[in-house]
mmCIF file of C-alpha atoms and ligand atoms in Angstrom:
data_model
loop_
_atom_site.group_PDB
_atom_site.id
_atom_site.type_symbol
_atom_site.label_atom_id
_atom_site.label_comp_id
_atom_site.label_asym_id
_atom_site.label_seq_id
_atom_site.Cartn_x
_atom_site.Cartn_y
_atom_site.Cartn_z
ATOM 1 C CA MET E 232 -32.644 -72.243 40.715
ATOM 2 C CA PHE E 233 -35.313 -70.742 38.105
ATOM 3 C CA SER E 234 -34.540 -70.745 34.216
ATOM 4 C CA GLY E 235 -36.538 -70.570 30.823
ATOM 5 C CA VAL E 236 -36.210 -70.927 27.156
ATOM 6 C CA GLN E 237 -38.279 -70.157 24.857
ATOM 7 C CA PRO E 238 -40.368 -72.183 22.206
ATOM 8 C CA THR E 239 -38.335 -71.776 19.314
ATOM 9 C CA GLY E 240 -38.637 -75.274 18.084
ATOM 10 C CA VAL E 241 -35.410 -77.064 17.708
ATOM 11 C CA LEU E 242 -32.673 -75.522 20.318
ATOM 12 C CA HIS E 243 -29.278 -74.773 19.051
ATOM 13 C CA LEU E 244 -26.186 -75.758 20.877
ATOM 14 C CA GLY E 245 -25.989 -71.896 22.375
ATOM 15 C CA SER E 246 -29.152 -72.909 24.271
ATOM 16 C CA TYR E 247 -27.860 -76.044 25.407
ATOM 17 C CA VAL E 248 -24.542 -74.394 26.768
ATOM 18 C CA GLY E 249 -26.068 -71.353 28.116
ATOM 19 C CA ALA E 250 -28.946 -73.114 29.602
ATOM 20 C CA LEU E 251 -29.875 -76.747 29.398
ATOM 21 C CA ARG E 252 -26.393 -78.035 30.506
ATOM 22 C CA GLN E 253 -25.919 -75.955 33.067
ATOM 23 C CA TRP E 254 -29.723 -76.615 34.560
ATOM 24 C CA VAL E 255 -28.611 -80.644 34.646
ATOM 25 C CA ALA E 256 -25.040 -79.892 36.079
ATOM 26 C CA ARG E 257 -26.742 -78.322 39.164
ATOM 27 C CA GLN E 258 -30.261 -79.949 39.491
ATOM 28 C CA ASP E 259 -28.741 -82.017 42.241
ATOM 29 C CA GLU E 260 -27.779 -78.748 44.389
ATOM 30 C CA ARG E 261 -30.950 -77.262 45.243
ATOM 31 C CA ASP E 262 -34.673 -76.753 44.188
ATOM 32 C CA ASN E 263 -35.116 -76.114 40.740
ATOM 33 C CA VAL E 264 -37.870 -74.547 38.038
ATOM 34 C CA PHE E 265 -37.452 -74.766 34.486
ATOM 35 C CA CYS E 266 -40.031 -73.224 32.275
ATOM 36 C CA VAL E 267 -41.019 -73.093 28.572
ATOM 37 C CA VAL E 268 -41.649 -69.525 28.213
ATOM 38 C CA ASP E 269 -44.554 -70.028 25.430
ATOM 39 C CA LEU E 270 -46.220 -66.380 26.782
ATOM 40 C CA HIS E 271 -42.706 -64.721 25.571
ATOM 41 C CA ALA E 272 -43.175 -65.904 22.368
ATOM 42 C CA LEU E 273 -46.164 -64.091 21.519
ATOM 43 C CA THR E 274 -44.198 -60.702 21.431
ATOM 44 C CA ILE E 275 -44.248 -60.496 17.327
ATOM 45 C CA PRO E 276 -47.817 -61.308 16.815
ATOM 46 C CA GLU E 277 -47.022 -61.325 12.988
ATOM 47 C CA ALA E 278 -44.868 -64.678 13.514
ATOM 48 C CA VAL E 279 -46.931 -66.403 15.901
ATOM 49 C CA ASP E 280 -48.538 -70.095 14.216
ATOM 50 C CA PRO E 281 -50.845 -71.055 17.219
ATOM 51 C CA GLN E 282 -50.736 -75.040 16.108
ATOM 52 C CA GLN E 283 -47.132 -75.088 15.422
ATOM 53 C CA LEU E 284 -46.641 -72.863 18.847
ATOM 54 C CA LYS E 285 -48.638 -75.842 20.836
ATOM 55 C CA GLU E 286 -45.971 -78.662 19.002
ATOM 56 C CA ARG E 287 -42.582 -76.538 19.462
ATOM 57 C CA VAL E 288 -43.617 -76.355 23.348
ATOM 58 C CA ARG E 289 -43.811 -79.871 23.730
ATOM 59 C CA SER E 290 -41.051 -80.469 21.494
ATOM 60 C CA THR E 291 -39.098 -77.811 23.760
ATOM 61 C CA ALA E 292 -39.831 -79.902 26.917
ATOM 62 C CA ALA E 293 -38.830 -83.063 25.344
ATOM 63 C CA GLN E 294 -35.399 -81.333 24.676
ATOM 64 C CA PHE E 295 -35.402 -80.359 28.578
ATOM 65 C CA LEU E 296 -35.907 -83.906 29.258
ATOM 66 C CA ALA E 297 -33.605 -85.300 26.637
ATOM 67 C CA ALA E 298 -30.708 -83.307 27.695
ATOM 68 C CA GLY E 299 -31.022 -84.643 31.375
ATOM 69 C CA VAL E 300 -33.373 -82.427 33.183
ATOM 70 C CA ASP E 301 -34.971 -84.876 35.862
ATOM 71 C CA PRO E 302 -38.864 -84.505 36.459
ATOM 72 C CA GLU E 303 -38.332 -85.886 39.850
ATOM 73 C CA LYS E 304 -35.847 -83.363 41.038
ATOM 74 C CA SER E 305 -36.580 -80.248 38.947
ATOM 75 C CA VAL E 306 -40.106 -78.721 38.275
ATOM 76 C CA ILE E 307 -40.388 -78.605 34.595
ATOM 77 C CA PHE E 308 -43.705 -76.910 33.155
ATOM 78 C CA VAL E 309 -44.934 -74.346 30.616
ATOM 79 C CA GLN E 310 -45.688 -70.927 31.669
ATOM 80 C CA SER E 311 -49.156 -70.179 30.073
ATOM 81 C CA HIS E 312 -50.111 -73.278 32.421
ATOM 82 C CA VAL E 313 -49.555 -71.103 35.261
ATOM 83 C CA ARG E 314 -51.719 -67.775 35.264
ATOM 84 C CA GLU E 315 -50.048 -66.157 38.131
ATOM 85 C CA HIS E 316 -47.120 -65.258 35.802
ATOM 86 C CA SER E 317 -49.550 -63.085 33.732
ATOM 87 C CA GLU E 318 -51.050 -61.862 37.384
ATOM 88 C CA LEU E 319 -47.722 -61.012 38.796
ATOM 89 C CA ALA E 320 -46.319 -59.539 35.576
ATOM 90 C CA TRP E 321 -49.093 -56.670 35.843
ATOM 91 C CA LEU E 322 -48.210 -55.762 39.234
ATOM 92 C CA LEU E 323 -44.743 -55.764 38.120
ATOM 93 C CA SER E 324 -45.182 -53.750 35.513
ATOM 94 C CA CYS E 325 -46.916 -50.707 37.463
ATOM 95 C CA ALA E 326 -43.763 -50.643 39.671
ATOM 96 C CA THR E 327 -41.363 -50.643 36.628
ATOM 97 C CA PRO E 328 -40.649 -46.798 34.933
ATOM 98 C CA LEU E 329 -40.642 -47.041 31.311
ATOM 99 C CA GLY E 330 -37.172 -45.911 30.777
ATOM 100 C CA TRP E 331 -35.589 -48.881 32.220
ATOM 101 C CA LEU E 332 -37.530 -51.010 29.616
ATOM 102 C CA TYR E 333 -36.670 -48.593 26.610
ATOM 103 C CA ARG E 334 -32.980 -49.337 27.524
ATOM 104 C CA MET E 335 -32.831 -53.091 27.256
ATOM 105 C CA THR E 336 -30.533 -54.174 24.425
ATOM 106 C CA GLN E 337 -33.164 -56.948 23.537
ATOM 107 C CA PHE E 338 -35.731 -54.323 23.012
ATOM 108 C CA LYS E 339 -33.536 -52.235 20.837
ATOM 109 C CA SER E 340 -32.419 -54.968 18.559
ATOM 110 C CA LYS E 341 -35.647 -56.959 18.181
ATOM 111 C CA SER E 342 -37.823 -53.170 17.683
ATOM 112 C CA GLU E 343 -35.366 -51.936 15.054
ATOM 113 C CA GLY E 344 -36.840 -51.633 11.709
ATOM 114 C CA ARG E 345 -40.567 -52.740 12.823
ATOM 115 C CA GLU E 346 -42.933 -50.502 11.588
ATOM 116 C CA SER E 347 -45.388 -51.632 14.410
ATOM 117 C CA VAL E 348 -43.913 -52.949 17.911
ATOM 118 C CA GLY E 349 -46.411 -54.726 20.336
ATOM 119 C CA THR E 350 -46.394 -53.471 23.896
ATOM 120 C CA GLY E 351 -45.326 -56.721 24.800
ATOM 121 C CA LEU E 352 -42.233 -56.255 23.139
ATOM 122 C CA LEU E 353 -41.513 -53.619 25.559
ATOM 123 C CA VAL E 354 -42.925 -55.453 28.544
ATOM 124 C CA TYR E 355 -41.352 -58.748 28.018
ATOM 125 C CA PRO E 356 -38.634 -58.025 30.686
ATOM 126 C CA VAL E 357 -41.109 -57.446 33.341
ATOM 127 C CA LEU E 358 -43.075 -60.778 32.530
ATOM 128 C CA GLN E 359 -39.591 -62.298 32.937
ATOM 129 C CA ALA E 360 -38.905 -60.818 35.830
ATOM 130 C CA ALA E 361 -42.261 -62.116 37.175
ATOM 131 C CA ASP E 362 -41.406 -65.788 35.930
ATOM 132 C CA ILE E 363 -37.950 -65.391 38.332
ATOM 133 C CA LEU E 364 -39.885 -63.518 41.437
ATOM 134 C CA LEU E 365 -42.571 -65.955 41.982
ATOM 135 C CA TYR E 366 -40.411 -68.861 42.937
ATOM 136 C CA ASP E 367 -38.027 -66.973 45.696
ATOM 137 C CA THR E 368 -35.041 -67.470 43.013
ATOM 138 C CA ASP E 369 -31.765 -66.833 43.931
ATOM 139 C CA LEU E 370 -29.839 -68.083 41.118
ATOM 140 C CA VAL E 371 -30.863 -67.680 37.304
ATOM 141 C CA PRO E 372 -28.569 -70.198 35.236
ATOM 142 C CA VAL E 373 -28.445 -68.397 31.439
ATOM 143 C CA GLY E 374 -26.376 -67.264 28.667
ATOM 144 C CA GLU E 375 -24.734 -64.159 28.793
ATOM 145 C CA ASP E 376 -27.327 -62.066 26.618
ATOM 146 C CA GLN E 377 -30.008 -62.713 29.213
ATOM 147 C CA VAL E 378 -27.831 -60.851 32.189
ATOM 148 C CA GLN E 379 -29.188 -57.610 31.685
ATOM 149 C CA HIS E 380 -32.813 -58.797 31.959
ATOM 150 C CA ILE E 381 -31.737 -60.808 35.314
ATOM 151 C CA GLU E 382 -30.226 -57.305 36.496
ATOM 152 C CA LEU E 383 -33.582 -55.626 35.656
ATOM 153 C CA THR E 384 -35.544 -58.463 37.518
ATOM 154 C CA ARG E 385 -33.286 -57.504 40.437
ATOM 155 C CA ASP E 386 -34.115 -53.719 40.027
ATOM 156 C CA VAL E 387 -37.663 -54.188 39.808
ATOM 157 C CA ALA E 388 -37.651 -56.610 43.185
ATOM 158 C CA VAL E 389 -35.606 -53.656 45.024
ATOM 159 C CA ARG E 390 -38.124 -50.841 43.907
ATOM 160 C CA PHE E 391 -41.168 -53.227 44.392
ATOM 161 C CA ASN E 392 -39.790 -54.019 48.000
ATOM 162 C CA ASN E 393 -38.829 -50.531 48.894
ATOM 163 C CA LEU E 394 -42.609 -49.007 47.657
ATOM 164 C CA PHE E 395 -44.709 -52.034 49.298
ATOM 165 C CA GLY E 396 -42.237 -53.757 52.115
ATOM 166 C CA ASP E 397 -40.027 -56.772 51.658
ATOM 167 C CA THR E 398 -41.890 -59.107 49.391
ATOM 168 C CA PHE E 399 -39.071 -60.699 46.961
ATOM 169 C CA VAL E 400 -35.937 -62.254 47.011
ATOM 170 C CA LEU E 401 -33.248 -60.688 44.754
ATOM 171 C CA PRO E 402 -31.958 -63.020 42.071
ATOM 172 C CA LYS E 403 -28.741 -63.020 40.755
ATOM 173 C CA ALA E 404 -27.463 -64.252 36.986
ATOM 174 C CA GLU E 405 -25.326 -67.156 36.911
ATOM 175 C CA VAL E 406 -23.393 -67.427 33.555
ATOM 176 C CA PRO E 407 -21.041 -70.494 32.761
ATOM 177 C CA GLU E 408 -17.365 -70.011 32.996
ATOM 178 C CA VAL E 409 -16.976 -71.134 29.157
ATOM 179 C CA GLY E 410 -19.584 -71.091 26.343
ATOM 180 C CA ALA E 411 -21.694 -68.203 27.914
ATOM 181 C CA ARG E 412 -21.826 -66.701 24.452
ATOM 182 C CA LEU E 413 -21.389 -69.257 21.658
ATOM 183 C CA MET E 414 -20.886 -67.533 18.426
ATOM 184 C CA GLY E 415 -22.269 -68.221 14.616
ATOM 185 C CA LEU E 416 -20.051 -70.894 13.042
ATOM 186 C CA ASP E 417 -20.608 -69.230 9.750
ATOM 187 C CA ASP E 418 -19.595 -65.643 11.511
ATOM 188 C CA PRO E 419 -17.613 -65.482 14.953
ATOM 189 C CA THR E 420 -18.246 -62.282 15.369
ATOM 190 C CA VAL E 421 -21.991 -62.315 16.088
ATOM 191 C CA LYS E 422 -24.162 -64.612 18.684
ATOM 192 C CA MET E 423 -25.516 -68.235 17.612
ATOM 193 C CA SER E 424 -29.053 -67.323 17.432
ATOM 194 C CA LYS E 425 -32.133 -68.870 16.229
ATOM 195 C CA SER E 426 -33.500 -65.708 14.165
ATOM 196 C CA ILE E 427 -30.099 -66.071 11.979
ATOM 197 C CA ALA E 428 -30.105 -70.167 11.885
ATOM 198 C CA VAL E 429 -33.264 -69.920 10.458
ATOM 199 C CA GLU E 430 -31.883 -68.325 7.208
ATOM 200 C CA ARG E 431 -28.595 -69.380 6.960
ATOM 201 C CA PRO E 432 -28.164 -73.258 7.431
ATOM 202 C CA GLY E 433 -24.317 -73.130 8.582
ATOM 203 C CA HIS E 434 -24.723 -70.633 11.142
ATOM 204 C CA ALA E 435 -25.753 -73.291 14.052
ATOM 205 C CA ILE E 436 -25.969 -76.436 15.223
ATOM 206 C CA GLN E 437 -29.011 -77.677 16.284
ATOM 207 C CA LEU E 438 -29.697 -80.543 18.943
ATOM 208 C CA LEU E 439 -31.697 -82.122 16.590
ATOM 209 C CA ASP E 440 -29.251 -82.051 13.490
ATOM 210 C CA ASP E 441 -28.258 -86.003 12.221
ATOM 211 C CA PRO E 442 -24.326 -86.401 12.079
ATOM 212 C CA ASP E 443 -23.798 -85.468 8.408
ATOM 213 C CA THR E 444 -25.135 -82.130 8.998
ATOM 214 C CA VAL E 445 -23.231 -81.651 11.884
ATOM 215 C CA ARG E 446 -20.278 -82.574 9.856
ATOM 216 C CA LYS E 447 -20.701 -79.853 6.853
ATOM 217 C CA VAL E 448 -21.610 -77.217 9.532
ATOM 218 C CA VAL E 449 -18.323 -77.809 11.184
ATOM 219 C CA MET E 450 -16.089 -78.284 8.512
ATOM 220 C CA ALA E 451 -17.246 -74.999 7.123
ATOM 221 C CA ALA E 452 -16.825 -73.183 9.795
ATOM 222 C CA VAL E 453 -15.098 -69.617 9.451
ATOM 223 C CA THR E 454 -11.557 -69.706 11.326
ATOM 224 C CA ASP E 455 -8.854 -67.617 9.777
ATOM 225 C CA SER E 456 -5.637 -68.432 7.788
ATOM 226 C CA GLY E 457 -2.892 -69.221 10.593
ATOM 227 C CA ARG E 458 -2.548 -72.427 12.746
ATOM 228 C CA GLU E 459 -2.755 -70.770 16.632
ATOM 229 C CA LEU E 460 -4.414 -73.655 18.637
ATOM 230 C CA ARG E 461 -3.952 -72.234 21.933
ATOM 231 C CA PHE E 462 -7.586 -70.991 23.497
ATOM 232 C CA GLU E 463 -6.189 -67.748 24.945
ATOM 233 C CA HIS E 464 -4.553 -66.421 21.830
ATOM 234 C CA ALA E 465 -6.860 -68.528 19.070
ATOM 235 C CA SER E 466 -9.212 -66.162 16.571
ATOM 236 C CA PRO E 467 -12.775 -65.974 17.744
ATOM 237 C CA GLY E 468 -13.697 -68.821 15.145
ATOM 238 C CA VAL E 469 -11.369 -71.148 16.701
ATOM 239 C CA ARG E 470 -12.070 -70.430 20.083
ATOM 240 C CA ASN E 471 -15.761 -71.111 19.531
ATOM 241 C CA LEU E 472 -15.050 -74.361 17.958
ATOM 242 C CA MET E 473 -12.499 -75.024 21.146
ATOM 243 C CA THR E 474 -15.537 -74.200 22.955
ATOM 244 C CA ILE E 475 -17.756 -76.329 21.636
ATOM 245 C CA ALA E 476 -15.443 -79.571 21.300
ATOM 246 C CA HIS E 477 -14.576 -78.891 25.127
ATOM 247 C CA VAL E 478 -18.397 -78.739 25.779
ATOM 248 C CA ALA E 479 -19.405 -81.786 24.022
ATOM 249 C CA SER E 480 -16.638 -83.985 24.841
ATOM 250 C CA GLY E 481 -16.800 -82.535 28.859
ATOM 251 C CA ARG E 482 -12.716 -82.424 28.648
ATOM 252 C CA PRO E 483 -10.818 -79.521 29.825
ATOM 253 C CA ILE E 484 -9.625 -77.212 27.454
ATOM 254 C CA ALA E 485 -6.194 -77.756 28.100
ATOM 255 C CA ALA E 486 -6.555 -81.606 27.588
ATOM 256 C CA ILE E 487 -8.043 -80.417 23.909
ATOM 257 C CA GLU E 488 -5.061 -78.306 23.133
ATOM 258 C CA ALA E 489 -2.734 -81.255 24.223
ATOM 259 C CA GLU E 490 -4.268 -83.486 21.672
ATOM 260 C CA LEU E 491 -4.167 -80.679 18.900
ATOM 261 C CA GLU E 492 -0.496 -79.836 19.546
ATOM 262 C CA GLY E 493 1.435 -80.177 15.995
ATOM 263 C CA GLY E 494 -2.113 -80.570 14.409
ATOM 264 C CA GLY E 495 -3.993 -77.619 12.184
ATOM 265 C CA TYR E 496 -7.745 -76.468 12.243
ATOM 266 C CA GLY E 497 -8.472 -79.440 10.217
ATOM 267 C CA THR E 498 -7.898 -81.743 13.069
ATOM 268 C CA LEU E 499 -9.518 -79.327 15.267
ATOM 269 C CA LYS E 500 -12.870 -79.755 13.578
ATOM 270 C CA LYS E 501 -12.912 -83.437 13.026
ATOM 271 C CA LEU E 502 -12.125 -83.839 16.802
ATOM 272 C CA THR E 503 -15.273 -80.796 17.268
ATOM 273 C CA VAL E 504 -17.489 -83.024 14.748
ATOM 274 C CA GLU E 505 -17.165 -86.247 16.660
ATOM 275 C CA ALA E 506 -17.370 -84.634 20.194
ATOM 276 C CA VAL E 507 -20.708 -83.162 18.975
ATOM 277 C CA ASN E 508 -22.208 -86.356 17.281
ATOM 278 C CA GLU E 509 -21.187 -88.457 20.544
ATOM 279 C CA MET E 510 -23.013 -86.205 22.557
ATOM 280 C CA LEU E 511 -26.232 -85.953 20.510
ATOM 281 C CA ALA E 512 -26.935 -89.291 19.458
ATOM 282 C CA PRO E 513 -28.228 -90.503 23.097
ATOM 283 C CA LEU E 514 -29.768 -86.948 23.522
ATOM 284 C CA GLN E 515 -31.716 -87.487 20.252
ATOM 285 C CA ARG E 516 -32.596 -91.304 21.079
ATOM 286 C CA ARG E 517 -33.954 -90.029 24.416
ATOM 287 C CA TYR E 518 -35.924 -86.744 22.467
ATOM 288 C CA ARG E 519 -37.542 -89.362 20.215
ATOM 289 C CA GLU E 520 -38.704 -91.517 22.834
ATOM 290 C CA TYR E 521 -40.151 -88.589 24.740
ATOM 291 C CA MET E 522 -41.953 -87.422 21.414
ATOM 292 C CA ASP E 523 -43.655 -90.900 20.884
ATOM 293 C CA ASP E 524 -44.916 -91.037 24.376
ATOM 294 C CA ARG E 525 -47.192 -87.885 24.201
ATOM 295 C CA ALA E 526 -49.547 -89.103 27.353
ATOM 296 C CA GLY E 527 -46.138 -89.402 29.292
ATOM 297 C CA LEU E 528 -44.682 -85.842 28.694
ATOM 298 C CA ASP E 529 -48.411 -84.500 28.824
ATOM 299 C CA ALA E 530 -48.373 -86.351 32.287
ATOM 300 C CA VAL E 531 -44.962 -84.980 33.254
ATOM 301 C CA LEU E 532 -45.990 -81.319 31.834
ATOM 302 C CA ALA E 533 -49.237 -81.213 34.180
ATOM 303 C CA ARG E 534 -47.441 -82.521 37.427
ATOM 304 C CA GLY E 535 -45.166 -79.842 36.580
ATOM 305 C CA ALA E 536 -47.905 -76.844 36.405
ATOM 306 C CA GLU E 537 -49.501 -78.252 39.643
ATOM 307 C CA ARG E 538 -46.285 -78.375 41.789
ATOM 308 C CA ALA E 539 -45.146 -74.753 40.112
ATOM 309 C CA ARG E 540 -48.635 -73.325 41.377
ATOM 310 C CA GLU E 541 -48.159 -74.538 44.663
ATOM 311 C CA ILE E 542 -44.884 -72.412 44.626
ATOM 312 C CA ALA E 543 -46.244 -69.519 42.722
ATOM 313 C CA GLY E 544 -49.985 -68.948 44.442
ATOM 314 C CA PRO E 545 -48.456 -67.637 47.642
ATOM 315 C CA THR E 546 -45.928 -65.648 46.388
ATOM 316 C CA LEU E 547 -48.810 -63.709 43.957
ATOM 317 C CA ARG E 548 -51.086 -63.533 47.130
ATOM 318 C CA ARG E 549 -47.942 -61.721 48.949
ATOM 319 C CA ALA E 550 -47.502 -59.317 46.248
ATOM 320 C CA GLN E 551 -51.051 -58.376 46.318
ATOM 321 C CA ALA E 552 -51.705 -58.081 49.966
ATOM 322 C CA ALA E 553 -48.496 -55.806 49.966
ATOM 323 C CA MET E 554 -50.509 -53.779 47.149
ATOM 324 C CA GLY E 555 -53.817 -53.810 48.682
ATOM 325 C CA VAL E 556 -55.692 -56.011 46.032
ATOM 326 C CA GLY E 557 -56.612 -59.753 45.978
HETATM 327 P P1 TYM S 729 -33.722 -67.696 24.831
HETATM 328 O O1 TYM S 729 -35.127 -68.653 24.989
HETATM 329 O O2 TYM S 729 -33.460 -66.739 23.659
HETATM 330 O O3 TYM S 729 -32.663 -68.660 25.013
HETATM 331 C C1 TYM S 729 -32.478 -69.751 25.731
HETATM 332 C C2 TYM S 729 -31.567 -69.706 26.814
HETATM 333 O O4 TYM S 729 -30.164 -69.989 26.056
HETATM 334 C C3 TYM S 729 -29.116 -68.759 26.330
HETATM 335 N N1 TYM S 729 -28.104 -68.916 24.923
HETATM 336 C C4 TYM S 729 -27.435 -68.891 24.438
HETATM 337 N N2 TYM S 729 -26.210 -69.176 25.357
HETATM 338 C C5 TYM S 729 -24.615 -69.359 24.928
HETATM 339 N N3 TYM S 729 -24.700 -68.713 23.793
HETATM 340 C C6 TYM S 729 -25.845 -68.802 22.915
HETATM 341 N N4 TYM S 729 -25.180 -68.408 21.525
HETATM 342 C C7 TYM S 729 -26.863 -68.331 23.559
HETATM 343 N N5 TYM S 729 -28.143 -68.266 22.732
HETATM 344 C C8 TYM S 729 -29.292 -68.374 23.817
HETATM 345 C C9 TYM S 729 -29.785 -67.783 26.758
HETATM 346 O O5 TYM S 729 -29.003 -66.876 27.507
HETATM 347 C C10 TYM S 729 -30.810 -68.133 28.030
HETATM 348 O O6 TYM S 729 -30.227 -68.465 28.727
HETATM 349 N N6 TYM S 729 -35.896 -64.168 27.756
HETATM 350 C C11 TYM S 729 -35.484 -65.431 27.807
HETATM 351 C C12 TYM S 729 -36.342 -66.522 28.023
HETATM 352 C C13 TYM S 729 -36.607 -66.292 29.596
HETATM 353 C C14 TYM S 729 -35.763 -66.552 30.822
HETATM 354 C C15 TYM S 729 -36.906 -66.408 31.921
HETATM 355 C C16 TYM S 729 -34.721 -66.990 30.905
HETATM 356 C C17 TYM S 729 -37.901 -66.122 29.957
HETATM 357 N N7 TYM S 729 -37.930 -66.049 31.358
HETATM 358 C C18 TYM S 729 -36.727 -66.394 33.445
HETATM 359 C C19 TYM S 729 -34.494 -67.082 32.484
HETATM 360 C C20 TYM S 729 -35.199 -66.943 33.659
HETATM 361 C C21 TYM S 729 -34.860 -65.817 26.333
HETATM 362 O O7 TYM S 729 -35.522 -65.446 25.541
HETATM 363 O O8 TYM S 729 -34.127 -66.905 26.237
#
């Protein structure tokens, strides 16, 4: 299993549900590699603040650990510490038709309206393919917005294998049954996203929000003028809150529906606030412990990079040999 998260600072609940929570739930089942993808955070160079980026990388790694990713069971590392990622990305880019990259919806939306677009933004999914293929990955647990990139990874692997002989394992995306696409609390028609959250405080719940902020954001969440509290029939805003309550409390949706019977949206919001704050309190305590122990965190990441290299090195050499370089 391989997955990655960008070092965007504090993660929001969408990334927790789409990624971290799935990683933790499955980490006993197989060999896992989890990565803070800092090279992916360079694609809009105007927005890069080098000092801040380093700190965000550490903070993101601490959030992995605080969410329950166990460095004894899983490899946790920083992408730029393992140079095999950049090297394989070049080899793969030579085998990736340009048209495949222009078709990516994330490229279309992120390049829209920009005067100048860096080449990195276009080849971003090739670097992502390198991340995944280096570890002979079967499964990639992600939110729905990443599925297109995982499918592209598979296509690139098939093309490479056809051109140069069997080299890569073909990976598959795995999205959670509920919560694969958590929506904005202030607008349940759009995905909860970091870029909107920096502009609109009511948009997302962040993993490091204090209880009062969580209460304000949830109580102001957009619902509708009705009273429908059955998940199947509920409006997008209500379904989103029920999803959050389910994920945060760990209780089945049916149990939440039963508890809300006869109640209204106010009851749902209160229940959601309590569940989220109960979930976040221990996570935030652990986060502070990891952030206070700088040497300990650095040691986890150094050991993670070492173990990652042990797997990635032979895969890169296999790809180089297949192409006649190295
Ligand atoms: P990123 O950093 O944008 O998001 C990290 C993970 O969080 C999921 N996610 C969501 N899930 C549900 N609802 C939401 N509103 C929501 N918002 C984000 C994302 O689907 C993702 O799983 N390109 C990737 C990072 C990456 C990667 C990889 C992922 C680089 N290499 C290799 C997997 C494998 C990205 O930008 O994710």
